[in-house]
CSV table of C-alpha atoms in Angstrom, one decimal:
chain,number,residue,atom,x,y,z
C,1,UNK,CA,129.2,138.4,121.5
C,2,UNK,CA,129.6,134.7,120.7
C,3,UNK,CA,127.9,133.7,124.0
C,4,UNK,CA,125.0,136.1,123.6
C,5,UNK,CA,124.4,135.1,119.9
C,6,UNK,CA,124.6,131.4,120.9
C,7,UNK,CA,121.8,132.1,123.5
C,8,UNK,CA,119.5,133.2,120.6
C,9,UNK,CA,119.5,129.6,119.4
C,10,UNK,CA,120.0,127.8,122.7
C,11,UNK,CA,117.2,129.5,124.6
C,12,UNK,CA,114.2,127.8,123.1
C,13,UNK,CA,111.6,128.1,125.8
C,14,UNK,CA,108.7,130.4,126.8
C,15,UNK,CA,109.2,132.8,129.7
C,16,UNK,CA,106.5,135.5,129.9
C,17,UNK,CA,103.9,136.9,127.5
C,18,UNK,CA,105.5,140.4,127.4
C,19,UNK,CA,108.5,139.0,125.4
C,20,UNK,CA,106.2,138.8,122.4
C,21,UNK,CA,102.9,140.7,123.1
C,22,UNK,CA,104.7,143.9,124.2
C,23,UNK,CA,107.4,143.9,121.4
C,24,UNK,CA,107.1,141.6,118.4
C,25,UNK,CA,103.3,141.6,118.2
C,26,UNK,CA,103.2,145.4,118.3
C,27,UNK,CA,106.0,145.7,115.8
C,28,UNK,CA,104.2,143.2,113.4
C,29,UNK,CA,101.1,145.3,113.6
C,30,UNK,CA,103.0,148.5,112.9
C,31,UNK,CA,105.0,147.0,110.0
C,32,UNK,CA,102.4,144.8,108.2
C,33,UNK,CA,99.1,146.3,109.3
C,34,UNK,CA,97.5,143.3,111.0
C,35,UNK,CA,97.9,141.6,114.3
C,36,UNK,CA,96.5,142.0,117.9
C,37,UNK,CA,97.3,144.9,120.3
C,38,UNK,CA,96.6,144.2,124.0
C,39,UNK,CA,94.8,146.6,126.2
C,40,UNK,CA,98.1,148.2,127.3
C,41,UNK,CA,98.5,149.7,123.8
C,42,UNK,CA,94.9,150.8,123.5
C,43,UNK,CA,95.2,152.7,126.8
C,44,UNK,CA,98.7,154.0,126.0
C,45,UNK,CA,100.6,152.8,129.0
C,46,UNK,CA,103.5,151.5,127.0
C,47,UNK,CA,106.0,153.4,124.9
C,48,UNK,CA,106.2,152.6,121.2
C,49,UNK,CA,110.0,153.4,121.0
C,50,UNK,CA,111.2,149.8,121.4
C,51,UNK,CA,108.6,148.2,119.2
C,52,UNK,CA,109.1,150.9,116.6
C,53,UNK,CA,112.8,149.9,116.2
C,54,UNK,CA,111.7,146.3,115.6
C,55,UNK,CA,109.0,147.5,113.2
C,56,UNK,CA,111.7,149.3,111.2
C,57,UNK,CA,113.7,146.1,110.9
C,58,UNK,CA,110.5,144.3,109.8
C,59,UNK,CA,109.8,146.9,107.1
C,60,UNK,CA,113.4,146.6,105.9
C,61,UNK,CA,113.0,142.9,105.6
C,62,UNK,CA,109.8,143.4,103.7
C,63,UNK,CA,111.4,145.8,101.2
C,64,UNK,CA,114.1,143.3,100.4
C,65,UNK,CA,111.6,140.5,100.2
C,66,UNK,CA,113.1,138.6,103.1
C,67,UNK,CA,110.2,138.9,105.6
C,68,UNK,CA,110.1,135.1,106.4
C,69,UNK,CA,108.9,134.0,109.8
C,70,UNK,CA,112.4,132.7,110.8
C,71,UNK,CA,114.0,136.2,110.3
C,72,UNK,CA,111.0,138.0,111.9
C,73,UNK,CA,111.6,135.9,115.0
C,74,UNK,CA,115.4,135.7,115.1
C,75,UNK,CA,116.5,139.1,114.0
C,76,UNK,CA,115.0,141.1,116.9
C,77,UNK,CA,116.6,138.6,119.3
C,78,UNK,CA,120.0,138.9,117.5
C,79,UNK,CA,119.8,142.7,117.9
C,80,UNK,CA,118.9,142.4,121.6
C,81,UNK,CA,121.7,139.9,122.1
C,82,UNK,CA,124.2,142.3,120.5
C,83,UNK,CA,123.1,145.1,122.8
C,84,UNK,CA,123.4,142.7,125.8
C,85,UNK,CA,126.9,141.7,124.6
C,86,UNK,CA,127.9,145.4,124.5
C,87,UNK,CA,126.5,145.9,128.0
C,88,UNK,CA,128.7,142.9,129.1
C,89,UNK,CA,131.7,144.6,127.6
C,90,UNK,CA,130.8,147.8,129.5
C,91,UNK,CA,130.4,145.8,132.7
C,92,UNK,CA,133.9,144.5,132.1
C,93,UNK,CA,135.2,148.0,131.7
C,94,UNK,CA,133.3,149.3,134.7
C,95,UNK,CA,134.9,146.5,136.8
C,96,UNK,CA,138.4,147.6,135.8
C,97,UNK,CA,138.6,144.6,133.5
C,98,UNK,CA,138.4,142.1,136.3
C,99,UNK,CA,138.4,138.4,135.3
C,100,UNK,CA,135.8,137.6,138.0
C,101,UNK,CA,133.5,140.3,136.6
C,102,UNK,CA,133.3,138.8,133.1
C,103,UNK,CA,133.1,135.3,134.6
C,104,UNK,CA,130.1,136.3,136.8
C,105,UNK,CA,128.3,138.0,133.9
C,106,UNK,CA,129.0,135.1,131.5
C,107,UNK,CA,127.9,132.4,133.9
C,108,UNK,CA,124.8,134.0,135.5
C,109,UNK,CA,122.0,131.6,134.6
C,110,UNK,CA,119.3,134.3,134.7
C,111,UNK,CA,121.2,136.7,132.5
C,112,UNK,CA,121.9,133.9,130.0
C,113,UNK,CA,118.2,133.0,130.1
C,114,UNK,CA,117.0,136.6,129.4
C,115,UNK,CA,119.8,138.4,127.6
C,116,UNK,CA,118.5,137.6,124.1
C,117,UNK,CA,114.8,137.9,124.8
C,118,UNK,CA,112.9,140.8,123.4
C,119,UNK,CA,111.8,142.0,126.8
C,120,UNK,CA,111.8,145.7,127.9
C,121,UNK,CA,113.3,144.4,131.2
C,122,UNK,CA,116.3,143.0,129.2
C,123,UNK,CA,116.7,146.4,127.5
C,124,UNK,CA,116.4,148.1,130.8
C,125,UNK,CA,119.2,145.9,132.4
C,126,UNK,CA,121.5,146.6,129.4
C,127,UNK,CA,121.0,150.3,129.7
C,128,UNK,CA,121.6,150.1,133.5
C,129,UNK,CA,125.0,148.6,132.9
C,130,UNK,CA,125.9,151.0,130.2
C,131,UNK,CA,125.0,153.9,132.4
C,132,UNK,CA,126.8,152.6,135.4
C,133,UNK,CA,130.0,152.2,133.3
C,134,UNK,CA,129.9,155.9,132.6
C,135,UNK,CA,128.9,156.9,136.1
C,136,UNK,CA,131.5,159.3,137.6
C,137,UNK,CA,132.8,157.0,140.4
C,138,UNK,CA,136.3,158.4,140.4
C,139,UNK,CA,135.4,162.0,140.9
C,140,UNK,CA,135.0,163.3,137.4
C,141,UNK,CA,132.1,165.5,136.4
C,142,UNK,CA,130.9,163.4,133.4
C,143,UNK,CA,127.1,163.2,133.1
C,144,UNK,CA,127.0,161.0,130.0
C,145,UNK,CA,125.4,158.3,132.1
C,146,UNK,CA,122.2,160.3,132.2
C,147,UNK,CA,121.4,159.6,128.5
C,148,UNK,CA,120.9,155.8,129.0
C,149,UNK,CA,119.2,156.5,132.3
C,150,UNK,CA,116.7,158.9,130.6
C,151,UNK,CA,116.0,156.5,127.8
C,152,UNK,CA,115.4,153.6,130.3
C,153,UNK,CA,113.0,155.7,132.4
C,154,UNK,CA,110.9,156.8,129.5
C,155,UNK,CA,110.6,153.2,128.3
C,156,UNK,CA,109.8,151.8,131.8
C,157,UNK,CA,109.2,154.5,134.5
C,158,UNK,CA,110.1,152.1,137.3
C,159,UNK,CA,113.6,152.2,136.0
C,160,UNK,CA,114.0,155.4,138.0
C,161,UNK,CA,113.8,153.5,141.3
C,162,UNK,CA,117.4,152.2,141.5
C,163,UNK,CA,118.7,155.4,140.2
C,164,UNK,CA,117.3,157.6,143.0
C,165,UNK,CA,120.0,156.7,145.5
C,166,UNK,CA,122.7,156.8,142.8
C,167,UNK,CA,121.7,160.2,141.5
C,168,UNK,CA,121.5,161.7,145.0
C,169,UNK,CA,125.0,160.3,145.6
C,170,UNK,CA,126.1,162.0,142.3
C,171,UNK,CA,124.7,165.3,143.3
C,172,UNK,CA,126.3,165.1,146.8
C,173,UNK,CA,129.8,164.4,145.5
C,174,UNK,CA,129.7,166.7,142.5
C,175,UNK,CA,131.6,170.0,142.7
C,176,UNK,CA,128.7,171.7,140.9
C,177,UNK,CA,125.8,173.2,142.8
C,178,UNK,CA,122.7,170.9,142.9
C,179,UNK,CA,120.6,173.5,141.1
C,180,UNK,CA,123.1,173.7,138.2
C,181,UNK,CA,123.2,169.9,137.9
C,182,UNK,CA,119.4,169.7,137.8
C,183,UNK,CA,118.9,172.6,135.4
C,184,UNK,CA,121.8,172.2,133.0
C,185,UNK,CA,122.2,168.4,133.0
C,186,UNK,CA,119.3,166.4,134.4
C,187,UNK,CA,116.5,168.5,133.0
C,188,UNK,CA,118.1,169.2,129.7
C,189,UNK,CA,118.9,165.5,129.0
C,190,UNK,CA,115.5,164.5,130.3
C,191,UNK,CA,113.8,167.1,128.1
C,192,UNK,CA,115.6,166.0,124.9
C,193,UNK,CA,114.9,162.3,125.5
C,194,UNK,CA,111.4,162.9,126.7
C,195,UNK,CA,110.5,165.1,123.7
C,196,UNK,CA,111.7,162.4,121.3
C,197,UNK,CA,109.9,159.6,123.2
C,198,UNK,CA,106.6,161.6,123.4
C,199,UNK,CA,106.9,162.5,119.7
C,200,UNK,CA,107.3,158.8,118.7
C,201,UNK,CA,104.5,157.7,121.0
C,202,UNK,CA,102.1,160.4,119.8
C,203,UNK,CA,102.9,159.8,116.1
C,204,UNK,CA,102.3,156.0,116.4
C,205,UNK,CA,99.3,156.2,118.8
C,206,UNK,CA,97.6,158.9,116.8
C,207,UNK,CA,97.0,161.4,119.6
C,208,UNK,CA,99.1,163.0,122.3
C,209,UNK,CA,100.4,160.3,124.6
C,210,UNK,CA,102.5,160.6,127.7
C,211,UNK,CA,103.1,156.9,128.3
C,212,UNK,CA,105.1,157.2,131.5
C,213,UNK,CA,102.2,159.0,133.1
C,214,UNK,CA,99.7,156.5,131.9
C,215,UNK,CA,101.9,153.7,133.1
C,216,UNK,CA,102.0,155.0,136.6
C,217,UNK,CA,98.3,155.9,136.6
C,218,UNK,CA,97.2,152.4,135.7
C,219,UNK,CA,99.9,150.3,137.5
C,220,UNK,CA,100.4,152.3,140.7
C,221,UNK,CA,97.4,154.5,141.2
C,222,UNK,CA,94.7,152.1,140.0
C,223,UNK,CA,96.7,149.0,140.9
C,224,UNK,CA,95.9,147.2,137.7
C,225,UNK,CA,99.1,145.1,138.0
C,226,UNK,CA,97.6,143.1,140.9
C,227,UNK,CA,95.0,141.7,138.5
C,228,UNK,CA,97.8,139.5,137.1
C,229,UNK,CA,98.7,138.0,140.5
C,230,UNK,CA,99.9,139.1,144.0
C,231,UNK,CA,102.7,138.0,146.3
C,232,UNK,CA,103.4,138.8,149.9
C,233,UNK,CA,105.6,141.8,150.7
C,234,UNK,CA,108.6,139.7,151.6
C,235,UNK,CA,108.6,137.7,148.3
C,236,UNK,CA,111.5,139.5,146.7
C,237,UNK,CA,113.7,138.8,149.8
C,238,UNK,CA,113.0,135.1,150.3
C,239,UNK,CA,112.2,134.0,146.7
C,240,UNK,CA,112.8,136.6,144.1
C,241,UNK,CA,116.4,137.7,144.6
C,242,UNK,CA,117.8,134.3,145.7
C,243,UNK,CA,116.2,132.7,142.6
C,244,UNK,CA,117.5,135.3,140.2
C,245,UNK,CA,121.0,135.1,141.7
C,246,UNK,CA,120.9,131.3,142.0
C,247,UNK,CA,124.2,129.9,143.3
C,248,UNK,CA,125.6,133.4,143.1
C,249,UNK,CA,123.6,134.3,146.2
C,250,UNK,CA,126.4,132.9,148.3
C,251,UNK,CA,129.2,135.3,147.2
C,252,UNK,CA,126.7,138.1,147.1
C,253,UNK,CA,125.8,137.6,150.8
C,254,UNK,CA,129.5,137.4,151.8
C,255,UNK,CA,130.1,140.6,149.8
C,256,UNK,CA,127.1,142.3,151.4
C,257,UNK,CA,128.3,141.4,155.0
C,258,UNK,CA,131.9,142.6,154.2
C,259,UNK,CA,130.6,145.8,152.7
C,260,UNK,CA,128.4,146.6,155.6
C,261,UNK,CA,131.2,146.0,158.1
C,262,UNK,CA,133.7,148.1,156.2
C,263,UNK,CA,131.5,150.5,154.4
C,264,UNK,CA,134.1,153.3,154.7
C,265,UNK,CA,136.5,151.1,152.7
C,266,UNK,CA,134.1,149.9,150.1
C,267,UNK,CA,132.2,153.1,149.4
C,268,UNK,CA,131.2,152.3,145.8
C,269,UNK,CA,129.9,148.8,146.9
C,270,UNK,CA,128.0,150.4,149.7
C,271,UNK,CA,126.1,152.9,147.5
C,272,UNK,CA,125.4,150.0,145.0
C,273,UNK,CA,124.0,147.9,147.9
C,274,UNK,CA,121.9,150.8,149.0
C,275,UNK,CA,120.5,151.0,145.4
C,276,UNK,CA,119.6,147.3,145.5
C,277,UNK,CA,118.0,147.6,148.9
C,278,UNK,CA,116.0,150.7,148.0
C,279,UNK,CA,114.7,149.0,144.8
C,280,UNK,CA,113.7,145.8,146.6
C,281,UNK,CA,111.9,147.7,149.4
C,282,UNK,CA,110.0,149.9,146.9
C,283,UNK,CA,109.0,146.9,144.8
C,284,UNK,CA,107.9,145.0,147.9
C,285,UNK,CA,105.2,147.5,148.4
C,286,UNK,CA,103.7,146.7,145.0
C,287,UNK,CA,101.4,143.7,145.1
C,288,UNK,CA,102.3,142.3,141.7
C,289,UNK,CA,105.8,140.9,141.7
C,290,UNK,CA,107.9,139.0,139.1
C,291,UNK,CA,111.4,137.7,138.8
C,292,UNK,CA,112.1,139.8,135.7
C,293,UNK,CA,111.5,143.0,137.6
C,294,UNK,CA,114.8,142.4,139.3
C,295,UNK,CA,116.7,142.2,136.0
C,296,UNK,CA,117.8,145.8,136.4
C,297,UNK,CA,119.6,145.3,139.7
C,298,UNK,CA,121.0,141.9,138.7
C,299,UNK,CA,124.2,143.4,137.2
C,300,UNK,CA,124.7,145.5,140.3
C,301,UNK,CA,124.6,142.4,142.4
C,302,UNK,CA,127.0,140.7,140.1
C,303,UNK,CA,129.4,143.6,140.3
C,304,UNK,CA,129.4,143.5,144.1
C,305,UNK,CA,130.0,139.8,144.1
C,306,UNK,CA,132.7,140.0,141.5
C,307,UNK,CA,134.6,142.7,143.4
C,308,UNK,CA,134.4,140.6,146.6
C,309,UNK,CA,135.7,137.5,144.7
C,310,UNK,CA,138.5,139.4,143.1
C,311,UNK,CA,139.8,140.6,146.5
C,312,UNK,CA,139.3,137.2,148.1
C,313,UNK,CA,141.1,135.2,145.3
C,314,UNK,CA,144.3,137.2,145.9
C,315,UNK,CA,144.6,135.7,149.3
C,316,UNK,CA,143.0,132.3,148.7
C,317,UNK,CA,144.9,129.2,147.3
C,318,UNK,CA,144.7,128.4,143.6
C,319,UNK,CA,142.8,125.2,144.2
C,320,UNK,CA,140.2,127.0,146.3
C,321,UNK,CA,139.8,129.7,143.6
C,322,UNK,CA,139.2,127.0,141.0
C,323,UNK,CA,136.8,125.1,143.2
C,324,UNK,CA,134.7,128.3,143.7
C,325,UNK,CA,134.7,128.9,139.9
C,326,UNK,CA,133.7,125.3,139.1
C,327,UNK,CA,130.9,125.4,141.7
C,328,UNK,CA,129.6,128.7,140.3
C,329,UNK,CA,129.8,127.4,136.8
C,330,UNK,CA,128.0,124.1,137.4
C,331,UNK,CA,125.5,125.7,139.7
C,332,UNK,CA,124.5,128.2,137.0
C,333,UNK,CA,124.7,125.7,134.1
C,334,UNK,CA,122.1,123.3,135.4
C,335,UNK,CA,119.2,125.8,135.7
C,336,UNK,CA,120.3,127.6,132.5
C,337,UNK,CA,120.1,124.4,130.5
C,338,UNK,CA,116.9,123.1,131.9
C,339,UNK,CA,115.0,126.4,131.8
C,340,UNK,CA,116.4,127.5,128.5
C,341,UNK,CA,116.0,124.2,126.6
C,342,UNK,CA,113.4,122.0,128.3
C,343,UNK,CA,110.9,123.8,130.6
C,344,UNK,CA,107.9,125.5,128.8
C,345,UNK,CA,109.0,125.0,125.2
C,346,UNK,CA,105.8,123.5,123.8
C,347,UNK,CA,104.0,126.8,123.3
C,348,UNK,CA,106.9,128.0,121.0
C,349,UNK,CA,107.4,124.7,119.2
C,350,UNK,CA,103.8,124.5,118.2
C,351,UNK,CA,104.0,127.8,116.4
C,352,UNK,CA,106.2,126.4,113.6
C,353,UNK,CA,103.6,123.8,112.8
C,354,UNK,CA,100.8,126.4,112.9
C,355,UNK,CA,102.7,128.6,110.5
C,356,UNK,CA,102.8,125.8,108.0
C,357,UNK,CA,99.1,125.1,108.5
C,358,UNK,CA,98.2,128.7,108.0
C,359,UNK,CA,100.2,128.8,104.8
C,360,UNK,CA,99.0,125.6,103.2
C,361,UNK,CA,95.6,124.6,104.7
C,362,UNK,CA,92.4,124.8,102.8
C,363,UNK,CA,89.1,123.1,103.7
C,364,UNK,CA,86.5,121.7,101.2
C,365,UNK,CA,85.1,125.2,100.7
C,366,UNK,CA,88.5,126.6,99.9
C,367,UNK,CA,88.6,128.5,103.2
C,368,UNK,CA,91.9,129.0,105.1
C,369,UNK,CA,92.8,128.0,108.6
C,370,UNK,CA,91.0,129.4,111.7
C,371,UNK,CA,92.8,128.9,114.9
C,372,UNK,CA,91.2,128.7,118.4
C,373,UNK,CA,93.6,128.8,121.4
C,374,UNK,CA,92.0,127.2,124.4
C,375,UNK,CA,94.8,128.1,126.9
C,376,UNK,CA,95.5,130.7,129.6
C,377,UNK,CA,95.6,134.0,127.8
C,378,UNK,CA,98.8,135.0,125.9
C,379,UNK,CA,100.2,131.5,126.3
C,380,UNK,CA,101.7,131.6,122.9
C,381,UNK,CA,103.0,134.2,120.5
C,382,UNK,CA,100.6,135.3,117.8
C,383,UNK,CA,100.9,136.8,114.3
C,384,UNK,CA,104.6,137.5,114.7
C,385,UNK,CA,105.2,133.8,114.6
C,386,UNK,CA,102.6,133.0,111.9
C,387,UNK,CA,103.0,136.0,109.5
C,388,UNK,CA,99.8,135.1,107.7
C,389,UNK,CA,96.6,137.2,108.0
C,390,UNK,CA,94.9,134.1,109.5
C,391,UNK,CA,91.7,134.2,111.7
C,392,UNK,CA,92.9,133.5,115.2
C,393,UNK,CA,91.1,133.7,118.6
C,394,UNK,CA,92.5,133.3,122.1
C,395,UNK,CA,90.9,133.6,125.6
C,396,UNK,CA,91.2,137.2,126.7
C,397,UNK,CA,92.0,138.5,130.2
C,398,UNK,CA,91.6,142.2,130.3
C,399,UNK,CA,91.6,143.8,133.8
C,400,UNK,CA,88.4,145.0,135.5
C,401,UNK,CA,88.4,148.6,134.2
C,402,UNK,CA,84.7,149.0,135.1
C,403,UNK,CA,85.5,148.1,138.8
C,404,UNK,CA,82.6,145.5,138.7
C,405,UNK,CA,82.6,143.5,142.0
C,406,UNK,CA,81.6,140.3,140.2
C,407,UNK,CA,83.9,140.7,137.2
C,408,UNK,CA,85.4,137.6,135.7
C,409,UNK,CA,87.5,137.8,132.6
C,410,UNK,CA,86.9,135.5,129.5
C,411,UNK,CA,89.7,133.1,130.3
C,412,UNK,CA,88.5,132.5,133.9
C,413,UNK,CA,84.9,132.1,132.6
C,414,UNK,CA,86.0,129.5,130.2
C,415,UNK,CA,87.9,127.4,132.8
C,416,UNK,CA,85.0,127.6,135.1
C,417,UNK,CA,82.8,125.6,132.7
C,418,UNK,CA,84.7,124.9,129.4
C,419,UNK,CA,81.8,123.1,127.6
C,420,UNK,CA,79.2,125.8,128.4
C,421,UNK,CA,81.6,128.5,127.2
C,422,UNK,CA,82.2,126.6,123.9
C,423,UNK,CA,78.4,126.1,123.3
C,424,UNK,CA,77.8,129.8,123.8
C,425,UNK,CA,80.7,131.2,121.8
C,426,UNK,CA,81.7,128.7,119.1
C,427,UNK,CA,79.2,127.9,116.3
C,428,UNK,CA,79.0,124.3,115.2
C,429,UNK,CA,76.6,124.7,112.2
C,430,UNK,CA,77.6,124.8,109.5
C,431,UNK,CA,80.8,122.9,110.0
C,432,UNK,CA,82.8,125.5,108.1
C,433,UNK,CA,82.0,128.0,110.8
C,434,UNK,CA,83.9,126.0,113.4
C,435,UNK,CA,87.6,126.6,113.9
C,436,UNK,CA,89.7,124.5,111.6
C,437,UNK,CA,92.3,123.9,114.4
C,438,UNK,CA,92.1,124.0,118.2
C,439,UNK,CA,95.3,124.4,120.2
C,440,UNK,CA,95.1,123.3,123.9
C,441,UNK,CA,97.1,121.7,126.7
C,442,UNK,CA,96.5,118.0,127.0
C,443,UNK,CA,95.0,118.4,130.6
C,444,UNK,CA,92.0,120.1,129.0
C,445,UNK,CA,91.0,117.2,126.8
C,446,UNK,CA,88.8,115.3,129.2
C,447,UNK,CA,86.8,118.4,130.0
C,448,UNK,CA,86.0,119.2,126.3
C,449,UNK,CA,85.9,115.7,124.8
C,450,UNK,CA,82.4,116.3,123.5
C,451,UNK,CA,83.5,119.3,121.6
C,452,UNK,CA,86.7,117.5,120.4
C,453,UNK,CA,84.5,114.8,118.9
C,454,UNK,CA,84.5,117.0,115.8
C,455,UNK,CA,88.3,117.0,115.7
C,456,UNK,CA,91.2,114.6,115.4
C,457,UNK,CA,94.6,114.9,117.0
C,458,UNK,CA,97.1,116.3,114.6
C,459,UNK,CA,100.3,116.9,116.6
C,460,UNK,CA,101.6,117.0,120.1
C,461,UNK,CA,104.5,118.9,121.6
C,462,UNK,CA,106.3,118.5,124.9
C,463,UNK,CA,105.9,121.5,127.1
C,464,UNK,CA,106.8,120.9,130.7
C,465,UNK,CA,107.4,118.2,133.3
C,466,UNK,CA,105.2,120.1,135.8
C,467,UNK,CA,101.4,120.4,135.2
C,468,UNK,CA,98.6,122.3,136.7
C,469,UNK,CA,94.8,122.2,136.2
C,470,UNK,CA,95.3,124.6,133.3
C,471,UNK,CA,98.8,124.0,131.9
C,472,UNK,CA,99.6,120.5,130.9
C,473,UNK,CA,102.7,118.6,130.0
C,474,UNK,CA,102.0,118.7,126.2
C,475,UNK,CA,100.5,121.2,123.7
C,476,UNK,CA,98.2,119.5,121.3
C,477,UNK,CA,96.9,120.6,117.8
C,478,UNK,CA,93.4,119.3,117.0
C,479,UNK,CA,92.3,119.5,113.3
C,480,UNK,CA,88.6,119.6,112.4
C,481,UNK,CA,87.5,116.2,111.1
C,482,UNK,CA,87.0,116.0,107.4
C,483,UNK,CA,84.7,113.1,106.3
C,484,UNK,CA,85.8,113.6,102.7
C,485,UNK,CA,89.5,113.4,103.5
C,486,UNK,CA,90.9,110.4,101.6
C,487,UNK,CA,92.3,107.7,103.8
C,488,UNK,CA,95.1,105.3,103.1
C,489,UNK,CA,93.5,101.8,102.7
C,490,UNK,CA,94.8,99.2,105.1
C,491,UNK,CA,97.1,96.5,103.5
C,492,UNK,CA,95.3,93.2,102.9
C,493,UNK,CA,95.8,90.6,105.7
C,494,UNK,CA,98.1,87.8,104.8
C,495,UNK,CA,96.3,84.5,104.0
C,496,UNK,CA,97.0,81.7,106.5
C,497,UNK,CA,97.5,78.1,105.6
C,498,UNK,CA,94.5,76.0,106.4
C,499,UNK,CA,94.9,73.8,109.4
C,500,UNK,CA,93.2,70.5,108.9
C,501,UNK,CA,94.0,69.2,112.3
C,502,UNK,CA,91.0,69.4,114.7
C,503,UNK,CA,91.4,71.6,117.7
C,504,UNK,CA,90.9,70.2,121.2
C,505,UNK,CA,87.4,71.8,121.3
C,506,UNK,CA,86.4,70.2,118.0
C,507,UNK,CA,87.6,66.8,119.1
C,508,UNK,CA,85.5,67.1,122.3
C,509,UNK,CA,82.5,68.2,120.2
């Protein structure tokens, strides 16, 4: 619990837009009535269950007059951190309270990096561990594991993928007939959870909504996910899984080889490896790939590795065991520190300053702040980190729903010719019609310097050591120039003592 709560305050960087735009932003709109909903919510491909829980927390804060930005940002992360901590405990129980199991869970850099983030993938991973801890490995007929499985599947339908081999294994080893398991356990639990989820989604959406169906229709059948980037089919094998496991890739490979060679001895590990393999293979067929999609199988990989290390450490010398522990600890600590505290922090740090501007800024006409984000779409949080009904605009990037062969989204159109886009879309007369503040990466400044002639640099925030043509090393706030703004007069120059001695030039003259 201490470790996961500490990560709430230590993890200070940006990871992916979904951490905010698919949870906090939606919850803010539900609780306070203003904010932006992305196209996923307009078309109903996401379930409202997770954001509704956060929205309930927001409403409670509003009722007790404590809905400040700090609590709106931190409290959902604290709740997610507590759930992740409980899943760590269940991981410990599932592993027969092995010391290596809790060591692997506590030192995993990727789990530390994501365990307190308000991502549906983090919730998915927590539910995966909780379900596996109740899975009837020892021959019992307990089906309690199906409850977290059903919840996870209705929140993210792709959660079903790693459970297909596991559920088939459960049906095979159970003493009950398959039809009885399906009708009296699987379908009943699925129906109860599904009814609740559909009721919540329908109530919030305003019309009948089957979000799992819409999710599959858009992401799989229509292939909308590929609009946000594609990777080759082998990406999860040579990049995705090794990166997520980090230094833990080494014990996982040793464990995998041992399990394959002695699969009759390590039956539980064998079925878990099959689940990981099946998940990676299925995901490899989908063009859009991300590291976070592997979060659900990360605890499975950690369990297999921990079981291998537990058996190995009984035969190895004490010095060798400690050496392995130190290597794993340091190898995870380095990426955990850099990615959690340094890399990509500017787009979050800037929001605190913007919140103060939104609260206090007034121009000569008494108008409030108007923000223009000239960045790749969804590069920052939005109203959840401002909590003021402020006019804000960002570059949008909706997929090509009309299947237009020459379709270019707004963000790509802007980066193709920034000045032309600004002249077409941003009024400059009267001055009050212009955005009061522009937020952009520093690499964009040379391309829009004519437009920024109306602005002065207000603040700059470090973002990353690595830059691209769109994402710079610093995030900059530019404030609209105010000619009537009082300036501090420069101090008078100190008077110098007159020098009566002629200079060399005067002598020559």
